[in-house]
PDB file of C-alpha atoms in Angstrom:
ATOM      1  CA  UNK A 224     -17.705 -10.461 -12.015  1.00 79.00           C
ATOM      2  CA  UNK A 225     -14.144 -12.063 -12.995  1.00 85.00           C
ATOM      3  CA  UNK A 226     -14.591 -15.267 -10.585  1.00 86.00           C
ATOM      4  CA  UNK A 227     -18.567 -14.900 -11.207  1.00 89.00           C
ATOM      5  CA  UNK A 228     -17.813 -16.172 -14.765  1.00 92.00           C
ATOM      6  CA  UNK A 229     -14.912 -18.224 -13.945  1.00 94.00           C
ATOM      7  CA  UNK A 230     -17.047 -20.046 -11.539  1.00 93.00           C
ATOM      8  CA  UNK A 231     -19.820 -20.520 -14.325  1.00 94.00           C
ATOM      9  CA  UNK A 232     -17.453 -21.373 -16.932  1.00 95.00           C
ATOM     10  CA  UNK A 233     -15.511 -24.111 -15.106  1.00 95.00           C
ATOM     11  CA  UNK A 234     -18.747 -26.194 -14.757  1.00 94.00           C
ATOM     12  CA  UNK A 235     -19.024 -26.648 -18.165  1.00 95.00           C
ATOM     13  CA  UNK A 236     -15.135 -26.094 -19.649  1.00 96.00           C
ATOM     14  CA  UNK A 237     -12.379 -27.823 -17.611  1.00 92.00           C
ATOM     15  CA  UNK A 238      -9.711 -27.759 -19.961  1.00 96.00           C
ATOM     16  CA  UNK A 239      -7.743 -24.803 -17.665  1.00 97.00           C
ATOM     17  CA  UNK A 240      -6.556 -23.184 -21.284  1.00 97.00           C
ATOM     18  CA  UNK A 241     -10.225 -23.304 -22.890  1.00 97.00           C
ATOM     19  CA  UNK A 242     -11.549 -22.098 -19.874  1.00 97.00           C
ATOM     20  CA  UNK A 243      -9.628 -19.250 -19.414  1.00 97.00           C
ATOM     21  CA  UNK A 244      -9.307 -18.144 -23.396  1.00 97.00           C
ATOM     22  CA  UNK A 245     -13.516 -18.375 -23.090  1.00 97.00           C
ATOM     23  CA  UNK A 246     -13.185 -16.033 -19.963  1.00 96.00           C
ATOM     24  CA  UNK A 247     -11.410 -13.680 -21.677  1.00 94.00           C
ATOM     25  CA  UNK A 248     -13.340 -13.901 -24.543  1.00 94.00           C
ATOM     26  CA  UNK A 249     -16.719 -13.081 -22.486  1.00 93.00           C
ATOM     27  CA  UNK A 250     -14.947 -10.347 -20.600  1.00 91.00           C
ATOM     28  CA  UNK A 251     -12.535  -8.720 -23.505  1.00 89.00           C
ATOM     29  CA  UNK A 252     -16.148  -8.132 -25.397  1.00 88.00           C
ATOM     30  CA  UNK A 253     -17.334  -4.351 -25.441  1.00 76.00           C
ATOM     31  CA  UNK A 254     -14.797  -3.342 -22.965  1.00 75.00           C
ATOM     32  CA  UNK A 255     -14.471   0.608 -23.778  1.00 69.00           C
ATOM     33  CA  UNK A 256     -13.082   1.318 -20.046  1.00 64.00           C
ATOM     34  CA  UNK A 257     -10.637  -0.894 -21.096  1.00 66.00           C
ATOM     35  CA  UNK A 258     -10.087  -2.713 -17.738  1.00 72.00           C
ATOM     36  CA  UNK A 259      -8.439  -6.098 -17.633  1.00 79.00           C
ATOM     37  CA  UNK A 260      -7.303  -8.765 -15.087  1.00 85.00           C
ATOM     38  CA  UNK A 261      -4.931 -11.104 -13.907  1.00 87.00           C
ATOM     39  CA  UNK A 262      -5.041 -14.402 -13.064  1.00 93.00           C
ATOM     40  CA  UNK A 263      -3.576 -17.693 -11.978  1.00 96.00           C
ATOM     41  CA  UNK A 264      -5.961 -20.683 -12.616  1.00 97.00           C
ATOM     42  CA  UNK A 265      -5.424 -24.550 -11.965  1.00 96.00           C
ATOM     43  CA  UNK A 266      -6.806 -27.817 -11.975  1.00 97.00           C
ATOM     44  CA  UNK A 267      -5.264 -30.355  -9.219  1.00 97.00           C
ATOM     45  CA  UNK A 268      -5.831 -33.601  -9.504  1.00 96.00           C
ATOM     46  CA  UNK A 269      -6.378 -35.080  -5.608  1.00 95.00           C
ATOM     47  CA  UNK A 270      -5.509 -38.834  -6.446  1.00 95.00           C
ATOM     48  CA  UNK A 271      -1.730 -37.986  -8.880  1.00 96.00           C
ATOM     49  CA  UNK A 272      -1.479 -34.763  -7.679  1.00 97.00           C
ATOM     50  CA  UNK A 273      -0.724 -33.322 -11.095  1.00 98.00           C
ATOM     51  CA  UNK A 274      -2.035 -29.798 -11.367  1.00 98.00           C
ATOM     52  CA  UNK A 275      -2.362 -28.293 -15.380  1.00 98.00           C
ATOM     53  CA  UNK A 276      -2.516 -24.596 -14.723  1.00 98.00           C
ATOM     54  CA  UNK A 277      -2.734 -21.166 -16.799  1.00 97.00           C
ATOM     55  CA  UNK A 278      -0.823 -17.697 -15.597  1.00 95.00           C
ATOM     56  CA  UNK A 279      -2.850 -15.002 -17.454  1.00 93.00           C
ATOM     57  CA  UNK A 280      -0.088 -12.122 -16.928  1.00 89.00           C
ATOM     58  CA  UNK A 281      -0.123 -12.881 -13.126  1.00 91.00           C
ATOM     59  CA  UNK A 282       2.494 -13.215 -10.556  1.00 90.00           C
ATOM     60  CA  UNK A 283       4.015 -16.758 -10.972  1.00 94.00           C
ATOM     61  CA  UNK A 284       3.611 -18.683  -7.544  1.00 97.00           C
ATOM     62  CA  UNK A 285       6.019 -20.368  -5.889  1.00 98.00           C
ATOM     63  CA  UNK A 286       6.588 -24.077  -5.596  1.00 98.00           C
ATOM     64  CA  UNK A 287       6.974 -24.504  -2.143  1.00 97.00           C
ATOM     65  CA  UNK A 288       8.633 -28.218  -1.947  1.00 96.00           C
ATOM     66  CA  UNK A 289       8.726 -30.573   1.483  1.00 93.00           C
ATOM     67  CA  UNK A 290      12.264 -30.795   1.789  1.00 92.00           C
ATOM     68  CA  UNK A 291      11.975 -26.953   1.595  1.00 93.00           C
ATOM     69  CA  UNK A 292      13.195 -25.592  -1.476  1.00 95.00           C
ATOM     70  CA  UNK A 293      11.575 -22.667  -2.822  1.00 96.00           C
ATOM     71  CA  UNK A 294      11.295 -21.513  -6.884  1.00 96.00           C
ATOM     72  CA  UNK A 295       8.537 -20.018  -8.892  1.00 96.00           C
ATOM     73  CA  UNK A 296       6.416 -21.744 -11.363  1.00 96.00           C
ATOM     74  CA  UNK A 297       7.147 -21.493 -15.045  1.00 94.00           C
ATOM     75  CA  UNK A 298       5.124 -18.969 -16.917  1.00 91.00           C
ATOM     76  CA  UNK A 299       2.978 -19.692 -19.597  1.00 93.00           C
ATOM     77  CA  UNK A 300       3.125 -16.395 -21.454  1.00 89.00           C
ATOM     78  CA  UNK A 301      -0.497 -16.187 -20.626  1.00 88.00           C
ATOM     79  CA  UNK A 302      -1.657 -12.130 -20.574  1.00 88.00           C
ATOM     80  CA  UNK A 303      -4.172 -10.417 -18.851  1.00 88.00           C
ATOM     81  CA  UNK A 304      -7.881 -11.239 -19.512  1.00 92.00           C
ATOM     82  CA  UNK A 305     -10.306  -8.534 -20.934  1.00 88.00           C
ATOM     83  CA  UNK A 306      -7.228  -7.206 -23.121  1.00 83.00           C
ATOM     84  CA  UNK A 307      -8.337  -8.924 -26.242  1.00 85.00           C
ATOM     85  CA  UNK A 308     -10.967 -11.453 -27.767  1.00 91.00           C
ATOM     86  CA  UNK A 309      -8.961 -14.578 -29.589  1.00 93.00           C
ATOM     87  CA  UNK A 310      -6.043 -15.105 -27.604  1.00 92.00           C
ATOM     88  CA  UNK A 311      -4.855 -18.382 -27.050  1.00 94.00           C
ATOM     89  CA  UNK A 312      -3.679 -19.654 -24.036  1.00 96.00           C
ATOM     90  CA  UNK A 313      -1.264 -22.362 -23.209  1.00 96.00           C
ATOM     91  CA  UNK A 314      -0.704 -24.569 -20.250  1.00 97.00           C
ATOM     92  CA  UNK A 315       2.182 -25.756 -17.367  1.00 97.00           C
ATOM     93  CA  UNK A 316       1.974 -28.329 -15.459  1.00 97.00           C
ATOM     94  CA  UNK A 317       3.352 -29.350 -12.070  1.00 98.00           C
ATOM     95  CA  UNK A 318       3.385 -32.793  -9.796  1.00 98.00           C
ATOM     96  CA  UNK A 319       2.762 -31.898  -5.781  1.00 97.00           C
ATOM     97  CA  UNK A 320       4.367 -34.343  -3.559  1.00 96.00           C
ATOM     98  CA  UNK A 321       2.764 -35.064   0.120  1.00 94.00           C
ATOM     99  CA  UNK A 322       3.822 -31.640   2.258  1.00 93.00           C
ATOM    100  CA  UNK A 323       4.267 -29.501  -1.037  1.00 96.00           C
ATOM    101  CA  UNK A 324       2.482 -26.181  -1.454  1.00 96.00           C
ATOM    102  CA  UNK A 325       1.627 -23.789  -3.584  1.00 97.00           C
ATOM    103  CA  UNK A 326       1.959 -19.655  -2.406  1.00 97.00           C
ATOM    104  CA  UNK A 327       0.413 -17.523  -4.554  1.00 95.00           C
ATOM    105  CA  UNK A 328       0.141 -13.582  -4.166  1.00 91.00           C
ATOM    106  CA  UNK A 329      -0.495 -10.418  -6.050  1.00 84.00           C
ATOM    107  CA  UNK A 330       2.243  -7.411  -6.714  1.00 81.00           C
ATOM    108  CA  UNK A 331       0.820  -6.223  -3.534  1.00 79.00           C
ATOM    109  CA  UNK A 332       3.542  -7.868  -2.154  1.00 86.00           C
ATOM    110  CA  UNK A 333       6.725  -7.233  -4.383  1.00 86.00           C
ATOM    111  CA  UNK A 334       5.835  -3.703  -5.122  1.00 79.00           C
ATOM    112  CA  UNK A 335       5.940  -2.933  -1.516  1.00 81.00           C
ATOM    113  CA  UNK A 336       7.901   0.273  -1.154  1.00 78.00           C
ATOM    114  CA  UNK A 337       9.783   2.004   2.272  1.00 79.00           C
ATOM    115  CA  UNK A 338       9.698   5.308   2.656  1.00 75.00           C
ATOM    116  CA  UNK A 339      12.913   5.813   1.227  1.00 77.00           C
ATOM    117  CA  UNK A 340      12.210   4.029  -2.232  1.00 74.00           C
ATOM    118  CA  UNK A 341      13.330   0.881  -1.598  1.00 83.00           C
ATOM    119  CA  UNK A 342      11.124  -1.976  -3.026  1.00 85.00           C
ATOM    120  CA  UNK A 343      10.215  -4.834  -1.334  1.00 90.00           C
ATOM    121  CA  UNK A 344      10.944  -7.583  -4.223  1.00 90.00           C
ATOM    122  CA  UNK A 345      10.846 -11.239  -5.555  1.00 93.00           C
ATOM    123  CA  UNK A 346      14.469 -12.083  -4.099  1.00 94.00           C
ATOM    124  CA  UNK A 347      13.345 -10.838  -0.825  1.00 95.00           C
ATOM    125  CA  UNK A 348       9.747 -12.642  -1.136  1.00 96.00           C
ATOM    126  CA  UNK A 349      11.875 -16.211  -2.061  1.00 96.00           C
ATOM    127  CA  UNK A 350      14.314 -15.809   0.938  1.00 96.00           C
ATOM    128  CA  UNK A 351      11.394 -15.131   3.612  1.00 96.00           C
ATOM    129  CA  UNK A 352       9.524 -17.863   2.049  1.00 96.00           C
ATOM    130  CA  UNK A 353      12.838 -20.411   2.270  1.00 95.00           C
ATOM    131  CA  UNK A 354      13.079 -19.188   6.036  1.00 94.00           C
ATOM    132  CA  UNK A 355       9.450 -19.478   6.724  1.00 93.00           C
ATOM    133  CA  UNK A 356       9.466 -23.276   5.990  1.00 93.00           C
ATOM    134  CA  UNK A 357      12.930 -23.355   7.779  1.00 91.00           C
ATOM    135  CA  UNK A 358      11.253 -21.936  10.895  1.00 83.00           C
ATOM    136  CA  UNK A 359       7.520 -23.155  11.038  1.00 71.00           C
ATOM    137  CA  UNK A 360       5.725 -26.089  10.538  1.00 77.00           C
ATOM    138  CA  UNK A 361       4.720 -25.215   7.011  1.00 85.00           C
ATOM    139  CA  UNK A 362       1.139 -24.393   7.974  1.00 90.00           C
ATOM    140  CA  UNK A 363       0.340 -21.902   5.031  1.00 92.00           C
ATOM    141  CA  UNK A 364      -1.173 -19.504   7.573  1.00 90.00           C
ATOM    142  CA  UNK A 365       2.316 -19.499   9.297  1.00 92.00           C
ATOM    143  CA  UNK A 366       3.850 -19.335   6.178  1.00 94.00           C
ATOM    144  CA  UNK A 367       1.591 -16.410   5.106  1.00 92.00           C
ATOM    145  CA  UNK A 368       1.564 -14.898   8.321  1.00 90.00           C
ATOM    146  CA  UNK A 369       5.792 -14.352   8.351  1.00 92.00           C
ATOM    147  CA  UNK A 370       5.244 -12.796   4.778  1.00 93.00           C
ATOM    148  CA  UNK A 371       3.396 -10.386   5.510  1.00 88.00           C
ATOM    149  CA  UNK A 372       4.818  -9.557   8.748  1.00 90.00           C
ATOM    150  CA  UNK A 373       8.336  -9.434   6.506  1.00 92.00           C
ATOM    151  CA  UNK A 374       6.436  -6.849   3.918  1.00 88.00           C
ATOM    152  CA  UNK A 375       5.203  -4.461   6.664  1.00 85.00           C
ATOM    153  CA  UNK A 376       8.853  -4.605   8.764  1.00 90.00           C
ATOM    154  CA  UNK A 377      10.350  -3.509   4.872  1.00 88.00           C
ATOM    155  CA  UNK A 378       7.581  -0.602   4.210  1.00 80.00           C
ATOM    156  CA  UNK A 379       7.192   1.058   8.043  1.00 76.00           C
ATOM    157  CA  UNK A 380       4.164   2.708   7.395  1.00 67.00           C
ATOM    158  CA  UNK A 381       5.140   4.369   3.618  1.00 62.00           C
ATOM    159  CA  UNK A 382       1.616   4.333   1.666  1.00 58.00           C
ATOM    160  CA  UNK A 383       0.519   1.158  -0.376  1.00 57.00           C
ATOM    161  CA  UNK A 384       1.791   1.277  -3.978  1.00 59.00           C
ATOM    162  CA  UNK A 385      -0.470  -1.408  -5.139  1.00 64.00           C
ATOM    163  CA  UNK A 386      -4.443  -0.930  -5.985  1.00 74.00           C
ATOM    164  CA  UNK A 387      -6.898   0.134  -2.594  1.00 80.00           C
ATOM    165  CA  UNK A 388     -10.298   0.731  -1.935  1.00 86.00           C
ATOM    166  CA  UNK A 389     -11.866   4.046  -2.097  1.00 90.00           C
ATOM    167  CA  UNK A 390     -12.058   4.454   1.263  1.00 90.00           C
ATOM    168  CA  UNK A 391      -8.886   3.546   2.008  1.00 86.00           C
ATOM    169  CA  UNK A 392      -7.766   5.737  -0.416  1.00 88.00           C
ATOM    170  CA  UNK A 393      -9.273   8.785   1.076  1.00 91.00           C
ATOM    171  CA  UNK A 394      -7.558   8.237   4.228  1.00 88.00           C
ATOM    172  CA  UNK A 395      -4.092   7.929   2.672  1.00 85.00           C
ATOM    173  CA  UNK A 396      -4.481  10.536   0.617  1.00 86.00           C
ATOM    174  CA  UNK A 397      -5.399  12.945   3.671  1.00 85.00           C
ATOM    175  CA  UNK A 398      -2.371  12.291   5.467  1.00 81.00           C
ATOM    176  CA  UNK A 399      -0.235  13.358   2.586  1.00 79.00           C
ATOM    177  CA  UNK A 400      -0.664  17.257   2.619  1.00 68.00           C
ATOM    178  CA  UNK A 401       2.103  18.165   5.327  1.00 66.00           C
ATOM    179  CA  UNK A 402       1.209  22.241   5.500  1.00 67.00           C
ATOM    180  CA  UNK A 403      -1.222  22.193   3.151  1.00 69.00           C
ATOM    181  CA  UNK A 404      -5.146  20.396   2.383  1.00 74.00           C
ATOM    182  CA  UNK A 405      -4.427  17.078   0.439  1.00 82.00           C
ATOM    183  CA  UNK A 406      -6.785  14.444  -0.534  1.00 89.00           C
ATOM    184  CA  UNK A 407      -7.792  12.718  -3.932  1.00 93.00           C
ATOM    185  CA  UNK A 408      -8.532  15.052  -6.747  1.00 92.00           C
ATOM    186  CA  UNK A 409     -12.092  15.747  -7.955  1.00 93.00           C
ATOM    187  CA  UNK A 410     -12.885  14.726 -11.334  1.00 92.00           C
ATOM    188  CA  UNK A 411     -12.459  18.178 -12.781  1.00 90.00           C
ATOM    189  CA  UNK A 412      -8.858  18.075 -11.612  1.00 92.00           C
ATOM    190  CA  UNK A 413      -8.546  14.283 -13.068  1.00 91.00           C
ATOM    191  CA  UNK A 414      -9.849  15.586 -16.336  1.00 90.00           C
ATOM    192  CA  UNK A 415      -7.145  18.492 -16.107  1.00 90.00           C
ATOM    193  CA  UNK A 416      -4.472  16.024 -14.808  1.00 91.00           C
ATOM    194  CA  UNK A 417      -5.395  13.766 -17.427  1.00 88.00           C
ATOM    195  CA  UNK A 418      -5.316  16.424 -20.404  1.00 88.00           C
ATOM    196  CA  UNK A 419      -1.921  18.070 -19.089  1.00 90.00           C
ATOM    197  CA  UNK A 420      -0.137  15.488 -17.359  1.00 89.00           C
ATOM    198  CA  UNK A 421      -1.449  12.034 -18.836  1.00 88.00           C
ATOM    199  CA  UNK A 422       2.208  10.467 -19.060  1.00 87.00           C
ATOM    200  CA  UNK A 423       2.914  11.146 -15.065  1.00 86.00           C
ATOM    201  CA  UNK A 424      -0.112   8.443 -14.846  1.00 88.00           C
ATOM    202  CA  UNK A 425      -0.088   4.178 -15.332  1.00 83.00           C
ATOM    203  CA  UNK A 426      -2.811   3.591 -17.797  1.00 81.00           C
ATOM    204  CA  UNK A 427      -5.008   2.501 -14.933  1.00 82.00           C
ATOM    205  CA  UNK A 428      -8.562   4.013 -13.487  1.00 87.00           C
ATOM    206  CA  UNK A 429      -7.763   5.942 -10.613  1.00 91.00           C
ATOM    207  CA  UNK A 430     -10.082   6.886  -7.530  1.00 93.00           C
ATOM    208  CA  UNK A 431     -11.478  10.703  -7.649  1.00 94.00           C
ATOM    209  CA  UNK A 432     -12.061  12.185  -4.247  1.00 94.00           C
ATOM    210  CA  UNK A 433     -16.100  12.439  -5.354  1.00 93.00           C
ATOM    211  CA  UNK A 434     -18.745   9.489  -4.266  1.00 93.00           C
ATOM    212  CA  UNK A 435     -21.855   8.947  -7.006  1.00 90.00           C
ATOM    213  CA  UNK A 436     -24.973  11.542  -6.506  1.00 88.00           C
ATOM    214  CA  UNK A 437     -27.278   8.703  -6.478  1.00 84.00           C
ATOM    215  CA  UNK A 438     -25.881   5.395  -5.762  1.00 83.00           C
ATOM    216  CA  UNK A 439     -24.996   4.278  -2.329  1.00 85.00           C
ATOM    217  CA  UNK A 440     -21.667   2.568  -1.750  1.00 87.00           C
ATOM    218  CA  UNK A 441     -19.766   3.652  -5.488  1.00 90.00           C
ATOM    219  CA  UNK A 442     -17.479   6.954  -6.326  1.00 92.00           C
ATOM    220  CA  UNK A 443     -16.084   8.043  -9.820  1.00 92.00           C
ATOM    221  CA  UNK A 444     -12.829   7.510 -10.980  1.00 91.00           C
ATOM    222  CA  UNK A 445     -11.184   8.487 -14.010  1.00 90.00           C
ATOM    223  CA  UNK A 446      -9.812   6.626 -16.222  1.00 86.00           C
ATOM    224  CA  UNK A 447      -5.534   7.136 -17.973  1.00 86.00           C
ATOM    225  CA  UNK A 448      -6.048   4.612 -20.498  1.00 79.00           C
ATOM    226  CA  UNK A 449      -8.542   5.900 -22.860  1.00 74.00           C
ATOM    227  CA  UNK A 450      -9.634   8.924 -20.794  1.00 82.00           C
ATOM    228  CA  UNK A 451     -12.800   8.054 -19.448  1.00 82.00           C
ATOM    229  CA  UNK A 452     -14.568   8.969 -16.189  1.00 85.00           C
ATOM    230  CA  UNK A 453     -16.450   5.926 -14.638  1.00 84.00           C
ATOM    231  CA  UNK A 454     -17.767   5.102 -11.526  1.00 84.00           C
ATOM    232  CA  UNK A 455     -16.856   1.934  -9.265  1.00 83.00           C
ATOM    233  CA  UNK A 456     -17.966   0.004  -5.988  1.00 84.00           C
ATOM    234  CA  UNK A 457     -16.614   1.571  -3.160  1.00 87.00           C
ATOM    235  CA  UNK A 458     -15.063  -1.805  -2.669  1.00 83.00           C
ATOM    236  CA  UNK A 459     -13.411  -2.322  -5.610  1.00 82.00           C
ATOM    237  CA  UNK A 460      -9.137  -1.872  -5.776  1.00 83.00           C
ATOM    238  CA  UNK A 461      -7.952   0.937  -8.302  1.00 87.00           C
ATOM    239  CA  UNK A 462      -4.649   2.953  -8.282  1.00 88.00           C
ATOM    240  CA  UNK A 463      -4.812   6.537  -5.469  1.00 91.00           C
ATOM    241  CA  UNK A 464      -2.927  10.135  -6.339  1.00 89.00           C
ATOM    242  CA  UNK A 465      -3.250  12.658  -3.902  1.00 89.00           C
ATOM    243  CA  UNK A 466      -3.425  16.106  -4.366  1.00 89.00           C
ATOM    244  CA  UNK A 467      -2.459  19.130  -2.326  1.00 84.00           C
ATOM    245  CA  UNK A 468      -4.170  22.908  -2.539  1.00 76.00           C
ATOM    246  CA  UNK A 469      -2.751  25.876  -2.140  1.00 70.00           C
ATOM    247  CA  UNK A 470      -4.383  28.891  -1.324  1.00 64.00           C
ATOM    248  CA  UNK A 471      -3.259  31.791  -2.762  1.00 64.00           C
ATOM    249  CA  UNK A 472      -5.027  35.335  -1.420  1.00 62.00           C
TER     250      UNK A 472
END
């Protein structure tokens, strides 16, 4: 729905800091789940290349320069959208030169964990993207395809700290029970989990292990903001905690 009314708002708004503070405006209103999002938005200008952009509380993207130097944008101080109606936005600005590019990402990327706790990081991200355009021909799907080559070499296999789908989350979460039955938690257990152990949680929605009775293709999740239970497309990205069961006779 974000880029739904992004999309429909740039048509009429193309001042990048109007636009965005009317997004959030239109999103922020009656939001009891209390869900919010991040964003990077621009406006490049072909002919000048000048690009006036907005960072709503998102990762800043790196500048990614011909000669092949490599530093992140300034941020614009920008937070999330949905979080609250009235906030005012303000702008950067950048000039791309012929063979400059932009990389953008989510914390998908930096919050890549190994399995023994090490985090993957934005002085690691800035050295594989110097080496990338060191060693390729600065196509970005080169350039994109070393990251993420880089991020799986760092994690071998350790789960995905950053937001999944449900489905996906149901398979990590059943690998995760050594000895004993592990998957999500059923939304009696979130409630539980929620009531007794609320500060072992982000204030984020997480997936329950339970799909909606009656509508195809969405599952419950609940909710360690405000404490409510919801239910989600299937396809949409929240947080995953798995649980394990012991049986005691």
């Amino acid at each position: 729905i974000t880029r739904t009314l992004l999309k429909a708002t740039a048509q009429f708004i193309a001042e990048p800091t109007r636009c965005v503070a009317q997004l959030n405006d239109l999103l922020a209103a009656e939001n009891d789940q209390m869900m919010f999002v991040t964003l990077f938005y621009g406006v490049l200008h072909l002919e000048s290349g000048h690009v006036r952009y907005v960072n709503a509380g998102h990762n800043p993207p790196y500048l990614l320069r011909g000669d092949g130097s490599v530093a992140p944008l300034a941020r614009t101080g920008g937070v999330a959208v949905a979080v609250s109606e009235g906030f005012t936005y303000r702008h950067g600005s950048v000039d791309l030169q012929a063979g400059d590019q932009l990389f953008l990402y989510t914390d998908g990327v930096t919050e890549a964990f190994n399995p023994d706790g090490q985090e993957y990081g934005d002085a690691r991200l800035a050295q594989v993207l110097h080496a990338a355009l060191a060693a390729t021909d600065h196509a970005p799907a080169h350039i994109a395809a070393q990251v993420l080559a880089d991020v799986h070499a760092l994690s071998r296999g350790a789960p995905q700290a950053d937001d999944i789908t449900w489905e996906k989350a149901m398979e990590w979460a059943g690998k995760q029970g050594g000895e004993y039955v592990a998957s999500l938690p059923t939304r009696r257990e979130q409630a539980l989990l929620y009531a007794n152990l609320k500060e072992e949680f982000e204030e984020r929605a997480y997936w329950s292990c339970e799909a909606h009775e009656s509508e195809s293709g969405w599952a419950w999740c609940q909710g360690f903001g405000r404490g409510y239970q919801y239910d989600y497309h299937e396809g949409h990205e929240l947080r995953a905690r798995a649980v394990r069961r012991l049986v005691i006779e």
